[in-house]
Short mmCIF file of C-alpha atoms and ligand atoms in Angstrom, two decimals:
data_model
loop_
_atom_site.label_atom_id
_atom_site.label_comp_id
_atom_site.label_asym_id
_atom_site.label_seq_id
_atom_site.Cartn_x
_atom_site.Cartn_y
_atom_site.Cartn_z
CA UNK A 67 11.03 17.53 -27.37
CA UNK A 68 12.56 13.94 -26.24
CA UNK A 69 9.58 11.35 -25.40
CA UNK A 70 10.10 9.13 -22.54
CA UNK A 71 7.60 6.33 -21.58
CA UNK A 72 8.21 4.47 -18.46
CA UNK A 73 6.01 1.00 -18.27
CA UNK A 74 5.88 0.34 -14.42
CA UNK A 75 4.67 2.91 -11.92
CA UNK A 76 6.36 1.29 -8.69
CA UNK A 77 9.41 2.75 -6.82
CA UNK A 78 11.39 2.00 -9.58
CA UNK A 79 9.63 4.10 -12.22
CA UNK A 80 8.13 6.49 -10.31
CA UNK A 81 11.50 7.85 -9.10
CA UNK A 82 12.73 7.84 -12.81
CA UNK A 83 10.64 9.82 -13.69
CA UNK A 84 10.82 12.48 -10.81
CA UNK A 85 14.31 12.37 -11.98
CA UNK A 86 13.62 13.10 -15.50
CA UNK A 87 11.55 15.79 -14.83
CA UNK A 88 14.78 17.35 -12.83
CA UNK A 89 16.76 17.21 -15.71
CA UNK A 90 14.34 18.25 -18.22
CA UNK A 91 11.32 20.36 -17.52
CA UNK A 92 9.90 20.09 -21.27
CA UNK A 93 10.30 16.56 -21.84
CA UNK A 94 6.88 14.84 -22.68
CA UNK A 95 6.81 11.72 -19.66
CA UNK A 96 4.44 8.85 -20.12
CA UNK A 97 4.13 6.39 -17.05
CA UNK A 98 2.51 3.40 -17.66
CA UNK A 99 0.98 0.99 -15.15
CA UNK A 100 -1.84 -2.10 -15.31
CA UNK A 101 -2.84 -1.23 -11.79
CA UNK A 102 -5.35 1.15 -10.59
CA UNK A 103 -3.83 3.10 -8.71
CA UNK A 104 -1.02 5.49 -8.66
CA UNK A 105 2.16 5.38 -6.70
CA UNK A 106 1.16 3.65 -3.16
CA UNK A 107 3.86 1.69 -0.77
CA UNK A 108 3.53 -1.89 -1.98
CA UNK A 109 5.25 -2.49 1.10
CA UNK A 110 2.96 -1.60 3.23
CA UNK A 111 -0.06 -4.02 2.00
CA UNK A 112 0.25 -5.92 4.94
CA UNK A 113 -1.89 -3.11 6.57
CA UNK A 114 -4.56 -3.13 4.44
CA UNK A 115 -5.22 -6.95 5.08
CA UNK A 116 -5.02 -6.35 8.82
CA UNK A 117 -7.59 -3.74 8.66
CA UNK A 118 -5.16 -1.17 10.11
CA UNK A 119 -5.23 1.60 6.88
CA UNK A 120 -7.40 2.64 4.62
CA UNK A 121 -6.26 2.05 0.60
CA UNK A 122 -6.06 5.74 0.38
CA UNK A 123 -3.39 5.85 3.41
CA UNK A 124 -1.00 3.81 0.69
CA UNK A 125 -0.92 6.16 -1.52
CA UNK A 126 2.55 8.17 -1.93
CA UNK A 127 1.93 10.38 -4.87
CA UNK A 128 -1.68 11.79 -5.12
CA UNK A 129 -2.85 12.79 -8.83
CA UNK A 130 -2.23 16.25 -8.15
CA UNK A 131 1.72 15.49 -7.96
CA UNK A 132 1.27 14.03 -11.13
CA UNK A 133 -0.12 17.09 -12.75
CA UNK A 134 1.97 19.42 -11.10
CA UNK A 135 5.04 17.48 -12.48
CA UNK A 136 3.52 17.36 -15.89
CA UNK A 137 3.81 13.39 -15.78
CA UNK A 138 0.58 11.27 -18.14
CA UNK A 139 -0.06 8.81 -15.96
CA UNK A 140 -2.26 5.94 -17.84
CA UNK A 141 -3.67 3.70 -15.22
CA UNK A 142 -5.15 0.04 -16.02
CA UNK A 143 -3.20 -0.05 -19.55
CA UNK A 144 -1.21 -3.14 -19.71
CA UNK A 145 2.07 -2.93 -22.68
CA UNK A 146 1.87 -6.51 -24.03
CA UNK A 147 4.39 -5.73 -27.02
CA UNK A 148 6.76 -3.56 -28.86
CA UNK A 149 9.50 -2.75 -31.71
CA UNK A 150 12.77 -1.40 -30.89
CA UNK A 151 13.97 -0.42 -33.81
CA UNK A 152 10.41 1.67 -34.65
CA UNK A 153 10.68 2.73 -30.63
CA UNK A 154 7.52 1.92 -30.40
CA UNK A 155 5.30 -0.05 -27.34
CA UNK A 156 1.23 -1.88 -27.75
CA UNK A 157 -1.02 -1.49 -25.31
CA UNK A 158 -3.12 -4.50 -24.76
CA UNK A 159 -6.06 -2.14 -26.08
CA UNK A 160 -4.24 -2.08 -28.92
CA UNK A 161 -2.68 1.89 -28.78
CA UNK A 162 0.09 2.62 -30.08
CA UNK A 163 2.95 4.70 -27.97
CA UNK A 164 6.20 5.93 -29.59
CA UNK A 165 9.37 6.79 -27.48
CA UNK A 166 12.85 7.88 -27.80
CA UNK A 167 13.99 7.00 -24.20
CA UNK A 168 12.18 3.82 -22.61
CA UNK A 169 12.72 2.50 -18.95
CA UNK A 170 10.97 -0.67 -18.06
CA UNK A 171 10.12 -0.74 -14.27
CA UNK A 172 7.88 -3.53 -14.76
CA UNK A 173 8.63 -4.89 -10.83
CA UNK A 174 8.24 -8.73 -10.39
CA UNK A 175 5.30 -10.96 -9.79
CA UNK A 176 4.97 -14.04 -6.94
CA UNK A 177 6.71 -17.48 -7.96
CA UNK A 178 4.04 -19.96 -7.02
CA UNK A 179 5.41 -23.53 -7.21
CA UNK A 180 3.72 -26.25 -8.68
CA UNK A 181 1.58 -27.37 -5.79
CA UNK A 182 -1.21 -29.52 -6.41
CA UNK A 183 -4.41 -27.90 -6.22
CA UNK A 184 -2.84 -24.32 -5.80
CA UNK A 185 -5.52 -23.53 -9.03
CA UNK A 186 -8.59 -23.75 -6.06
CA UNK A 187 -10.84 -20.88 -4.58
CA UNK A 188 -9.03 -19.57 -1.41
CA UNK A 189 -6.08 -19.63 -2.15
CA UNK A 190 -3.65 -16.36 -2.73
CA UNK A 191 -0.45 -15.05 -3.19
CA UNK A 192 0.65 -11.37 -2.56
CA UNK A 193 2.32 -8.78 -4.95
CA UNK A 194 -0.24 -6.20 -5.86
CA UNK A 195 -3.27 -4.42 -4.20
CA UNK A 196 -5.34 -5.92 -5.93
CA UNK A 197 -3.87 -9.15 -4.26
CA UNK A 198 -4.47 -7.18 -1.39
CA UNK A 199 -8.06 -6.61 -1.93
CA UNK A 200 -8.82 -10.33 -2.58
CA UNK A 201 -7.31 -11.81 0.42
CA UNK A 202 -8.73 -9.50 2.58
CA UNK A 203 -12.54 -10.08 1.16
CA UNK A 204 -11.83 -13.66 1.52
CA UNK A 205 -10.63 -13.51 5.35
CA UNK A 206 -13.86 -12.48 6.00
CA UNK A 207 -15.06 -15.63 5.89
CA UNK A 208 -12.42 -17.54 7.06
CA UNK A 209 -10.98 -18.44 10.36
CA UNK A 210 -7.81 -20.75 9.45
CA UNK A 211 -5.51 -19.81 7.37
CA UNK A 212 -1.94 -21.50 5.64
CA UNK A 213 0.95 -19.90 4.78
CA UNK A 214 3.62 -21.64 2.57
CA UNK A 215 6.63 -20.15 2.67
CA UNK A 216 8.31 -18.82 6.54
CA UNK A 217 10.22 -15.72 4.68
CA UNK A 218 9.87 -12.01 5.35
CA UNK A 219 6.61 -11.61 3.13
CA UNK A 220 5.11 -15.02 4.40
CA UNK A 221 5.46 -13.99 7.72
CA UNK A 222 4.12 -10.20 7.35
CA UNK A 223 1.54 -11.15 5.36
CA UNK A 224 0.84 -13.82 8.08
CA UNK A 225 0.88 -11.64 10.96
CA UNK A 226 -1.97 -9.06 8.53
CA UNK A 227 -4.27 -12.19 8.83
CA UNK A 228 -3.44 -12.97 12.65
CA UNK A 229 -3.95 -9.29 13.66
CA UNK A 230 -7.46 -9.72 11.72
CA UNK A 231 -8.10 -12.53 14.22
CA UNK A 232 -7.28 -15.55 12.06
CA UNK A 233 -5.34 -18.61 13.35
CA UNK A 234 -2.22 -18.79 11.13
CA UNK A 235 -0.15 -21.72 10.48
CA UNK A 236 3.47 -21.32 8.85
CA UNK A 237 4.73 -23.80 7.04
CA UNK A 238 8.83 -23.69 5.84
CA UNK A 239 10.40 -25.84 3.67
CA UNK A 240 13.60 -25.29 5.64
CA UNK A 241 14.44 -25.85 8.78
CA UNK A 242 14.41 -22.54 10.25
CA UNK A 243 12.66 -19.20 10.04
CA UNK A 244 13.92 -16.66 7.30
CA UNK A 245 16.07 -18.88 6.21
CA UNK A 246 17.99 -15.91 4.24
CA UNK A 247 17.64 -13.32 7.00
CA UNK A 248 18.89 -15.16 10.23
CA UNK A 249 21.34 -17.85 11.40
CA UNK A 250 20.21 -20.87 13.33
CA UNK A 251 20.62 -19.30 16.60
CA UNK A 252 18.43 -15.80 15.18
CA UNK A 253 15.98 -18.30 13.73
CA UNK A 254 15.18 -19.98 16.80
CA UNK A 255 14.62 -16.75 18.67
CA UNK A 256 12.34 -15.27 16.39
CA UNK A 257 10.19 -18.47 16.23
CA UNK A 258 9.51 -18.44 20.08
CA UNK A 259 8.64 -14.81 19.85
CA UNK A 260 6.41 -15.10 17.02
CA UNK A 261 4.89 -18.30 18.83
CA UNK A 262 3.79 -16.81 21.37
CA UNK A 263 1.99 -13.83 19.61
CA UNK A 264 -0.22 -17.03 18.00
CA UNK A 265 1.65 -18.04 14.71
CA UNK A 266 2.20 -22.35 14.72
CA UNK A 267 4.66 -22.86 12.70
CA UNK A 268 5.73 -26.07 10.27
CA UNK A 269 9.63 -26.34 9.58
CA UNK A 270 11.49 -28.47 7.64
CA UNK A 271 7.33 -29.51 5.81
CA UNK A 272 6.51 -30.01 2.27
CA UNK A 273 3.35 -29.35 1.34
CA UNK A 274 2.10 -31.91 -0.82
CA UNK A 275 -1.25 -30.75 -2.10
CA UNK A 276 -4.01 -28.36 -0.91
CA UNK A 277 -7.27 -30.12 -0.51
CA UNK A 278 -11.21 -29.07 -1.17
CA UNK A 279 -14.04 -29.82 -4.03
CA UNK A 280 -14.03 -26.05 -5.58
CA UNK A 281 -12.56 -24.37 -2.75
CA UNK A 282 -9.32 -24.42 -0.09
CA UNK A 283 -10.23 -26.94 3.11
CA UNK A 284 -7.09 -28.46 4.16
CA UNK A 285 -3.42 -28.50 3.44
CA UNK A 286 -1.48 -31.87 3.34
CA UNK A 287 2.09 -31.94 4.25
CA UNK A 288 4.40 -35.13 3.11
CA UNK A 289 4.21 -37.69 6.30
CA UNK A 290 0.29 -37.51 6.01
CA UNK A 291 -0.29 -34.28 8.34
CA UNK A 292 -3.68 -32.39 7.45
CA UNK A 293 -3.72 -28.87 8.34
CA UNK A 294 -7.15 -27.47 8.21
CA UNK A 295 -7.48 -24.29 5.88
CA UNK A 296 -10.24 -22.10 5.11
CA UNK A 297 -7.83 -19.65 2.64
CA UNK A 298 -3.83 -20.86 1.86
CA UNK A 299 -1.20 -17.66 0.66
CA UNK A 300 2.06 -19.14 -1.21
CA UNK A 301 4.67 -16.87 -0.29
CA UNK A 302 7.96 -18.76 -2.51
CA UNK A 303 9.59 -15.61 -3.60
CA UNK A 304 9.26 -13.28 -6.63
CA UNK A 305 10.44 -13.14 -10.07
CA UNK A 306 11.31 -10.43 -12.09
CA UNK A 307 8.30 -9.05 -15.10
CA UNK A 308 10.60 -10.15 -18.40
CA UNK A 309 7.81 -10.06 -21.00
CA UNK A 310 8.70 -7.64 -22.58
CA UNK A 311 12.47 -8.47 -23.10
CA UNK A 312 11.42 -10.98 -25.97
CA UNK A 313 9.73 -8.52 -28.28
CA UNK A 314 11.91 -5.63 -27.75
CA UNK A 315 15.25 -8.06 -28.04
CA UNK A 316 16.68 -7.34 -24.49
CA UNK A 317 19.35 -9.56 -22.88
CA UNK A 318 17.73 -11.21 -20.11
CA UNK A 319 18.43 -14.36 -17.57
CA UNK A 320 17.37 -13.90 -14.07
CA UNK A 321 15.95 -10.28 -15.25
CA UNK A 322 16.70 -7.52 -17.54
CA UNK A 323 20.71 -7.09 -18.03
CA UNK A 324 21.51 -3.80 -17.20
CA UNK A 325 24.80 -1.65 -17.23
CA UNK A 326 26.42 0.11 -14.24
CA UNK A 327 24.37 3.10 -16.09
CA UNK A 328 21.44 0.89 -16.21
CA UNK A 329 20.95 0.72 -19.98
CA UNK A 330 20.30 -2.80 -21.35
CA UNK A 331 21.80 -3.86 -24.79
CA UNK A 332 19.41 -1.44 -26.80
CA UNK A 333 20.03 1.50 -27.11
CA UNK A 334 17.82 4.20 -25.34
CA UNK A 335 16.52 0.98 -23.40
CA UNK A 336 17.22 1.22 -19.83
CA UNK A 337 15.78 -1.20 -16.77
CA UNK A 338 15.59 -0.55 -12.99
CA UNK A 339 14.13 -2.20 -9.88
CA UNK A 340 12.88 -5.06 -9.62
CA UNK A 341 13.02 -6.41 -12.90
CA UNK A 342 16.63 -5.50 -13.82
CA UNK A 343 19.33 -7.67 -13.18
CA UNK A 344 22.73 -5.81 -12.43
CA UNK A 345 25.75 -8.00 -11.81
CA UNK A 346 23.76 -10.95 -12.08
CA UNK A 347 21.32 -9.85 -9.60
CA UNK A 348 18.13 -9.29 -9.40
CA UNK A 349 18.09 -6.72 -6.02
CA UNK A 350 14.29 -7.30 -5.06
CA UNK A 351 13.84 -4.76 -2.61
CA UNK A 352 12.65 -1.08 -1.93
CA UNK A 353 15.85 0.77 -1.74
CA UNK A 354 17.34 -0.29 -4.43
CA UNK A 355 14.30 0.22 -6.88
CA UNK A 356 14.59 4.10 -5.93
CA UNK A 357 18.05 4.06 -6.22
CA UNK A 358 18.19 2.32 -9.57
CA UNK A 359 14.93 4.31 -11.05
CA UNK A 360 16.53 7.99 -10.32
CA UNK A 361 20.09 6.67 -11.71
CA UNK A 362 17.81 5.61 -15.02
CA UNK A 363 16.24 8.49 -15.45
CA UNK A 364 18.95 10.56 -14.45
CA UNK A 365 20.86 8.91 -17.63
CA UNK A 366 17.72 8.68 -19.87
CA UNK A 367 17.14 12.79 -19.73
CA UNK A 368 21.46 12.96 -20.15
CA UNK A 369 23.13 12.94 -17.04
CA UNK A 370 25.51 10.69 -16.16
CA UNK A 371 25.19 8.56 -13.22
CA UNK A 372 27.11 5.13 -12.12
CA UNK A 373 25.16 2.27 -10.06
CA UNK A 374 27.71 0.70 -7.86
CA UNK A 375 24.72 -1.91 -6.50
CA UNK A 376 22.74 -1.88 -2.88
CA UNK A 377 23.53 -3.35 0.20
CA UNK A 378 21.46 -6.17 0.79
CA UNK A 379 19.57 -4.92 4.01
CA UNK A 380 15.78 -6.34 5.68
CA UNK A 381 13.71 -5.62 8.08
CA UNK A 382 10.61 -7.43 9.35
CA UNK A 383 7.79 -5.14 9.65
CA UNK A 384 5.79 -6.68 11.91
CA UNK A 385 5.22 -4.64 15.62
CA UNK A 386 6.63 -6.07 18.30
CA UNK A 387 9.30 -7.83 16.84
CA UNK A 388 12.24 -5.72 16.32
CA UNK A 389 14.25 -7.38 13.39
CA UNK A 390 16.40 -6.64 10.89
CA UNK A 391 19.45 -8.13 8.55
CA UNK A 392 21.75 -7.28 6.52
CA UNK A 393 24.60 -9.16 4.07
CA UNK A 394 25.81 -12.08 4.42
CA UNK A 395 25.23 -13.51 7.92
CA UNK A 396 27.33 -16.44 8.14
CA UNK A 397 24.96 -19.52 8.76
CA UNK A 398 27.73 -21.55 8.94
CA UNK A 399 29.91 -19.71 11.43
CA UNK A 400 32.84 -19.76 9.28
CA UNK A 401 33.56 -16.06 9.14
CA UNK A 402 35.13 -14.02 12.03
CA UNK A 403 31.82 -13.04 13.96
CA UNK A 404 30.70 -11.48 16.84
CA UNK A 405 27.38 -11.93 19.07
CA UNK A 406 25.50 -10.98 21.77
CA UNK A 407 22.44 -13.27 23.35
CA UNK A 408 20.42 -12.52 26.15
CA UNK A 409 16.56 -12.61 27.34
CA UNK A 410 15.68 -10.13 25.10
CA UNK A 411 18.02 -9.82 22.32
CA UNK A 412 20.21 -11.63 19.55
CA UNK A 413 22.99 -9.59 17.54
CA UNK A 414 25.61 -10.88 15.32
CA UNK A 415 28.13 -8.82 13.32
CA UNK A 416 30.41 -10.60 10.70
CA UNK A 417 33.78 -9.63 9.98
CA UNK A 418 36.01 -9.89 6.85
CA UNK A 419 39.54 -8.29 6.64
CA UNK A 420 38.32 -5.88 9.31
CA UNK A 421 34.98 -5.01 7.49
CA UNK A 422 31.44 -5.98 8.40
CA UNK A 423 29.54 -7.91 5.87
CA UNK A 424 26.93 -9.16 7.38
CA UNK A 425 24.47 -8.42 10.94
CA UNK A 426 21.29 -9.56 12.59
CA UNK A 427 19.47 -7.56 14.99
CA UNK A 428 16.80 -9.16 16.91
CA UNK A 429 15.24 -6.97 19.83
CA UNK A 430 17.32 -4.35 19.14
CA UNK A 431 17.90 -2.75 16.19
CA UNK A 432 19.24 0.44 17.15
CA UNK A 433 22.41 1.45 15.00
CA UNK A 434 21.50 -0.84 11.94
CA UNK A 435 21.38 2.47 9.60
CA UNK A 436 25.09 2.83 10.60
CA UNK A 437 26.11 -0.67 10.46
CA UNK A 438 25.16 -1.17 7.26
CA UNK A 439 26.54 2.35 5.84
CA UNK A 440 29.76 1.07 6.99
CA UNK A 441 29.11 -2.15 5.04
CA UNK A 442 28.22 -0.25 2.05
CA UNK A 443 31.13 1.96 2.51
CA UNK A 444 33.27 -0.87 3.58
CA UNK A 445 34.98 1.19 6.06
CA UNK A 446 37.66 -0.45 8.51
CA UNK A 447 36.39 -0.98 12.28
CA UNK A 448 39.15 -3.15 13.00
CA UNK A 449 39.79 -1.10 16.15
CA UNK A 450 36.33 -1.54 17.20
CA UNK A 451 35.17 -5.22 16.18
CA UNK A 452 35.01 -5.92 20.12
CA UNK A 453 33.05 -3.16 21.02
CA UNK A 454 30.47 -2.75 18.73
CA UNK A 455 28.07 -5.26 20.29
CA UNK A 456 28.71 -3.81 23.73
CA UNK A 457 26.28 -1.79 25.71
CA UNK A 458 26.44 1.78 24.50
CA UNK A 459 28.50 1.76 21.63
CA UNK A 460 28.42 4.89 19.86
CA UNK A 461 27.39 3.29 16.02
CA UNK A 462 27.84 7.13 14.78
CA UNK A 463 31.46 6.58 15.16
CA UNK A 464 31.62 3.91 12.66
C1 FAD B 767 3.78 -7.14 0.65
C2 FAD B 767 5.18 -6.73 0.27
C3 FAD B 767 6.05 -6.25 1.25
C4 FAD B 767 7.34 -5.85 0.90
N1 FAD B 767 8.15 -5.37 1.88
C5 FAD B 767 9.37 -4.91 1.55
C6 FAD B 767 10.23 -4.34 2.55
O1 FAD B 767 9.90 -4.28 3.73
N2 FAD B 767 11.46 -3.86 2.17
C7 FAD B 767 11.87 -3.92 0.87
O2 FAD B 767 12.98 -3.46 0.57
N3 FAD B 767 11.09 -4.46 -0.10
C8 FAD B 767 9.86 -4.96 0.20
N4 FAD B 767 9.07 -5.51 -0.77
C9 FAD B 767 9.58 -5.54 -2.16
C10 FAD B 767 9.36 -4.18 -2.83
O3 FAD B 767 8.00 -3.88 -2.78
C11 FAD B 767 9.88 -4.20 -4.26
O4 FAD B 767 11.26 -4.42 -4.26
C12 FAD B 767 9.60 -2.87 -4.97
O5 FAD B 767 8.22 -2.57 -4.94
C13 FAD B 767 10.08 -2.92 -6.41
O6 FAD B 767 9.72 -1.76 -7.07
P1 FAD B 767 9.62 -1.73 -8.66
O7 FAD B 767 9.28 -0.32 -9.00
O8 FAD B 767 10.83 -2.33 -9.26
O9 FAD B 767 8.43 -2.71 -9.04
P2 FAD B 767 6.90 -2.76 -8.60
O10 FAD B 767 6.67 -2.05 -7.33
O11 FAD B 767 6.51 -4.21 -8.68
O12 FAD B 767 6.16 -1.95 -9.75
C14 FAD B 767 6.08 -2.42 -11.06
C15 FAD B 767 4.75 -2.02 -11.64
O13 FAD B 767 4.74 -2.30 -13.05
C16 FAD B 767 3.50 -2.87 -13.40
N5 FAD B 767 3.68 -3.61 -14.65
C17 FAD B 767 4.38 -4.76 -14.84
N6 FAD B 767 4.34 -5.14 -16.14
C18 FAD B 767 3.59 -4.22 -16.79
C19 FAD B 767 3.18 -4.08 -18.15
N7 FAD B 767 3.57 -4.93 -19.08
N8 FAD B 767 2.40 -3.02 -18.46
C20 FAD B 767 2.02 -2.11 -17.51
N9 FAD B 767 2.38 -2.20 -16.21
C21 FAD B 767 3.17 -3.24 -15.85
C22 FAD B 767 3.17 -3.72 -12.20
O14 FAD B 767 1.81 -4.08 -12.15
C23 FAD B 767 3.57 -2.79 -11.08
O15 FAD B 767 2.55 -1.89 -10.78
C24 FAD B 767 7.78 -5.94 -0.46
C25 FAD B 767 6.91 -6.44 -1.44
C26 FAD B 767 5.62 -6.83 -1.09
C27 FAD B 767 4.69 -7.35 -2.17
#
């Protein structure tokens, strides 16, 4: 009976081992996780600072799945070590757990710069749910709040504390909104909308220290400007959970190096989501954590799958402002692209040898599933470049 232990139970795991259990009923799975709670939508925390669900609403796989798919799920056990060449992993409790297939889905944690005072009470970056928990105790008590960093998380997680009736203040090192997500023009939309829903926003600011004795009280930007803060959340991006690449001798740089069959350079090693790097990527996101976890575990229990990578695709989950992005969107309008601007809405696709690689919807995102299965599938629309953006395109032709 092959032993499989999978340390991570996010998307990435979780979805391994579903497919592990496909390919072998009477394999013994171990899924591993230092949070308390099973499977729930980390992308979806949001809601529980808002107020808007319950921690139980976030869960996707209830303990019952977990039995039914014969799957030992160990909760609150952190692996701080391990031998490859005994195949075994330490718990931080000091167990002992052997393997013969191993998948690390260890996800990635928040980068938080080195900001002076970013040690004080009050202030909070978001990853986990118990990140989740913490921010929203503290925005109990607090009325203003600092964000620093104007991407896709900063700004959900900023719209979770607006909806809970705090005054939220965005500040960007760049010079525009979503820097990564939207072109100047998008940008400068999505600003006004979000403005007047109650977010002020700081672009093109450096924050220079956060302020208070024991506590958060202010923000300081470079030029002198003191923004008043009862809590601060950094929100500078992620990095991928390498710790255990040292002890086990994995080839790592921006995360775990994995294969097209998402092995790394041990054998019966294998990394997906968020902390693998594929093609010297680290993907970051949702949809390619599933995809990348059921290839893994597809491989580990001896099938034979390829990853090919994941379009690159957001969307801002925040209601009432219909966005979402995809590829490369051309900030510097150097690519053959298309747009359409009015009152309400802001499209751009981007064209390359008669292929899209890139699109913003803003205000509309209807047809984005399409657009960016054509991208994936890089299929020719050529004969329909001018028409796309028009008023009742049919996107299931593409
Ligand atoms: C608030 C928020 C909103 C997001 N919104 C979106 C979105 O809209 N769209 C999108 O595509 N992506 C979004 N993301 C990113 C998305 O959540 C991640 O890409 C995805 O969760 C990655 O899944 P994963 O399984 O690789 O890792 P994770 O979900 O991070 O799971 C890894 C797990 O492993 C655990 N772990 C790590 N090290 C150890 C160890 N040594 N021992 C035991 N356990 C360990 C971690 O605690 C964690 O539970 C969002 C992220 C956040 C935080």
């Amino acid at each position: 009976m092959t032993d499989y232990v999978i340390v991570g139970n996010g998307a990435a795991g979780t979805h391994a081992a579903e497919a592990i259990r496909k390919e072998d009923g009477g394999g013994r799975i171990t899924l591993v996780t230092d949070e308390d709670l099973p499977f729930y939508y980390r992308i979806r925390l949001n809601e529980l600072i808002s107020g808007d669900v319950a921690e139980a609403d976030l869960l996707a796989k209830k303990e019952a799945w977990y039995r039914d798919q014969n799957i030992d799920l160990r909760t609150s056990t952190r692996v701080d070590g391990g031998d490859a060449k005994k195949k075994t992993l330490v718990t931080a409790d000091g167990q002992e757990l052997g393997y013969d297939r191993l998948l690390l889905a260890t996800g990635s944690h928040s980068f938080v710069p080195p900001i002076k005072g970013s040690e004080k009470k009050g202030v909070f970056a978001l990853r986990s749910v118990q990140d989740a928990r913490d921010i929203a105790s503290w925005a109990k008590k607090a009325e203003t709040v600092v964000l620093i960093g104007g991407g896709l998380l900063g700004l959900e997680t900023g719209n979770g504390l607006r909806k809970a009736g705090k005054q939220v203040t965005v500040v960007e090192f760049f010079p525009r909104l979503l820097p990564r997500q939207l072109d100047v023009d998008g940008a400068g939309r999505l600003q006004q909308i979000m403005e007047e829903m109650g977010f002020s926003f700081r672009l093109g600011a450096k924050t220079e220290e956060i302020r208070g004795e024991d506590a958060v009280t202010a923000v300081l930007l470079e030029g002198g400007e003191k923004l008043s803060a009862d809590m601060v959340v950094i929100s500078a991006g992620v990095r991928p959970n390498m710790e255990l690449a040292e002890p086990l001798g994995l080839n790592h740089d921006k995360g775990i190096q994995v294969n097209e069959r998402l092995e790394t350079n041990q054998p019966h090693i294998y990394a997906a989501g968020d902390a693998a790097e594929f093609r010297g990527m680290p993907y970051g996101i949702w949809p390619a954590a599933m995809e990348q976890g059921k290839i893994a575990g597809t491989n580990m229990a001896g099938g034979d799958l390829t990853y090919g990578g994941t379009t690159m695709a957001n969307t801002l989950k925040v209601v009432g402002v219909d966005l979402a992005s995809a590829g490369n969107i051309d900030v510097e309008n150097e690519l053959d692209s298309r747009t359409l601007s009015d009152e309400e809405i802001y499209k751009k696709i981007v064209l390359e040898n008669g292929r899209i690689v890139g699109c913003i919807m803003l205000g509309d995102t209807k047809g984005f599933n399409q657009v960016t299965k054509a991208m994936s599938e890089k299929t020719d629309v050529s004969a329909v470049k001018d028409e796309i953006l028009r008023e009742g395109f049919d996107f299931k032709s593409l």
